[in-house]
XYZ file of C-alpha atoms in Angstrom:
188
model
C 82.026 59.592 -2.828
C 84.426 56.660 -2.300
C 82.676 54.737 -4.918
C 83.448 57.811 -7.302
C 87.144 58.041 -6.124
C 87.517 54.314 -6.483
C 85.808 54.419 -9.996
C 88.455 57.212 -10.895
C 91.300 55.307 -9.572
C 90.229 52.146 -11.394
C 89.782 54.261 -14.845
C 93.184 56.062 -14.235
C 95.177 52.708 -13.482
C 94.065 51.549 -16.900
C 94.987 54.285 -18.550
C 98.533 54.586 -16.737
C 98.923 50.808 -17.396
C 100.376 51.647 -20.791
C 102.305 54.881 -19.922
C 106.140 54.460 -19.864
C 107.550 57.579 -18.462
C 107.176 58.559 -14.780
C 105.434 61.932 -16.104
C 102.858 59.753 -17.721
C 102.415 57.113 -14.854
C 102.011 59.860 -12.227
C 99.037 61.377 -14.057
C 96.658 59.390 -11.963
C 98.130 60.373 -8.639
C 98.047 64.041 -9.905
C 94.438 63.833 -10.707
C 93.560 63.618 -6.994
C 96.558 65.072 -5.275
C 96.905 68.186 -7.674
C 98.975 68.713 -10.959
C 101.032 71.245 -9.428
C 101.453 69.593 -5.919
C 98.445 71.113 -4.336
C 95.221 69.025 -4.086
C 91.969 70.779 -4.794
C 90.138 67.543 -3.612
C 88.340 67.306 -0.181
C 90.283 65.547 2.264
C 93.137 64.499 -0.108
C 96.742 65.577 0.749
C 98.691 67.813 -1.387
C 101.826 65.854 -2.342
C 103.988 68.744 -3.555
C 107.585 68.926 -1.743
C 106.894 65.725 0.263
C 109.780 64.029 1.806
C 110.630 61.111 -0.635
C 111.209 58.541 2.134
C 108.232 59.638 3.875
C 106.166 58.933 0.581
C 108.115 55.814 -0.092
C 106.794 54.430 3.098
C 103.188 55.456 2.682
C 103.274 53.863 -0.877
C 104.653 50.820 0.449
C 101.781 50.685 3.249
C 99.115 51.323 1.115
C 100.590 48.103 -1.441
C 100.675 46.078 1.543
C 97.488 47.086 2.970
C 99.172 48.310 6.074
C 97.161 51.382 5.611
C 93.924 50.973 4.084
C 92.159 53.367 1.860
C 90.711 51.359 -1.000
C 91.364 53.948 -4.000
C 95.042 54.034 -2.892
C 95.330 50.416 -2.125
C 94.107 49.816 -5.529
C 96.615 52.294 -7.051
C 99.614 50.841 -5.196
C 98.780 47.251 -5.479
C 100.948 46.666 -8.833
C 103.822 48.855 -8.027
C 107.188 47.194 -7.821
C 109.698 48.371 -5.243
C 111.612 50.166 -8.066
C 108.104 51.749 -8.882
C 107.712 53.117 -5.132
C 111.199 54.635 -5.336
C 110.655 56.438 -8.682
C 107.268 57.793 -7.586
C 108.583 59.013 -4.378
C 111.570 60.648 -5.951
C 109.141 62.347 -8.467
C 106.895 63.627 -5.878
C 109.755 65.171 -3.863
C 110.580 67.256 -6.881
C 107.035 68.858 -7.339
C 106.708 72.274 -5.907
C 105.424 72.239 -2.381
C 101.823 73.738 -1.990
C 101.361 77.370 -1.269
C 99.748 78.658 1.782
C 96.067 79.852 1.847
C 96.262 83.479 0.210
C 94.705 85.191 3.311
C 96.709 85.776 6.168
C 94.246 83.987 8.309
C 92.221 84.447 11.669
C 94.961 85.792 14.030
C 93.118 84.337 17.374
C 93.196 80.980 15.383
C 96.718 81.008 14.386
C 97.683 82.233 17.779
C 96.133 79.412 19.281
C 97.174 76.995 16.771
C 100.722 78.048 17.054
C 100.522 77.621 20.841
C 99.276 74.134 20.597
C 102.062 73.190 18.041
C 104.735 74.631 20.578
C 103.007 73.079 23.540
C 102.886 69.650 21.893
C 106.330 70.027 19.982
C 105.270 69.621 16.496
C 108.502 70.958 15.340
C 110.646 68.406 17.085
C 109.490 66.049 14.427
C 108.117 68.069 11.446
C 111.019 70.828 11.719
C 110.654 74.429 12.612
C 109.181 75.292 9.306
C 106.888 72.262 9.223
C 108.802 70.816 6.282
C 109.570 67.250 7.333
C 112.392 65.267 7.024
C 113.124 61.627 6.065
C 110.083 59.626 7.038
C 108.123 62.368 8.597
C 106.006 64.289 6.449
C 105.911 67.882 5.324
C 102.805 69.377 6.900
C 103.208 73.178 6.248
C 100.491 74.595 3.921
C 98.744 70.913 3.775
C 95.104 71.172 3.139
C 93.474 72.005 6.441
C 90.403 69.671 5.955
C 92.918 66.831 5.409
C 95.103 67.861 8.524
C 91.954 68.044 10.504
C 90.708 64.569 9.531
C 94.292 62.838 9.985
C 94.758 64.435 13.477
C 91.508 63.140 14.526
C 92.318 59.815 12.941
C 95.378 59.586 15.227
C 93.574 60.892 18.192
C 90.856 58.088 17.653
C 93.380 55.664 16.892
C 91.606 54.840 13.560
C 94.847 55.597 11.668
C 98.181 53.940 12.372
C 101.620 55.118 11.650
C 104.601 53.171 11.828
C 105.044 54.042 15.499
C 102.687 55.155 18.207
C 104.084 58.872 18.422
C 101.173 60.710 16.808
C 98.646 58.717 18.825
C 100.321 59.498 21.939
C 100.607 63.404 21.145
C 97.038 63.597 19.932
C 95.647 61.900 23.183
C 95.047 65.067 25.141
C 94.074 67.161 22.196
C 90.262 68.230 22.180
C 88.108 68.537 18.744
C 88.296 72.280 19.100
C 92.194 72.254 19.601
C 92.378 69.902 16.566
C 90.415 72.516 14.310
C 93.080 75.229 15.553
C 96.300 73.240 14.969
C 95.074 72.292 11.384
C 94.224 75.885 10.574
C 97.566 77.111 12.002
C 99.519 74.240 9.917
C 97.808 74.951 6.804
C 98.583 78.607 7.143
C 102.177 78.153 7.862
C 104.000 80.487 5.022
């Protein structure tokens, strides 16, 4: 699957190389992350309504290979600092993703909410999980992406720009990660 995504990224970069407007240049991003801000691609985050400063930092980290994921590193490598700002400002204006249509399993939601409270997720991500500045909006994010990301912070294979998330995730079990991701994905 990674080779397929990498091939798609290269093809889309070639198409975007001649694009002039931000709407044309962002097309490769939206192919994976969702045309309306809501990703339909497995383990790929929805970008709609993401905080511009957070997106700017992530794009910079991909460009500089401080965060590694080959398709994103390839997509970001030619972006200038001005491009990074342009893309992050544009992404911040895309509508935020909608939570799943179903209300969810009450027991799992309750367990996930309790974990979010105990581990004070709302301290950095806001009470509504909308994020702020360099902290991502996680409300209504893809459940599979949330679970993957939280597990990567736990096993220290994903590095942030500080160690906060690794510290928060250290005591959390895989079952708790699943409940926490489920809850956050369903935040309305």
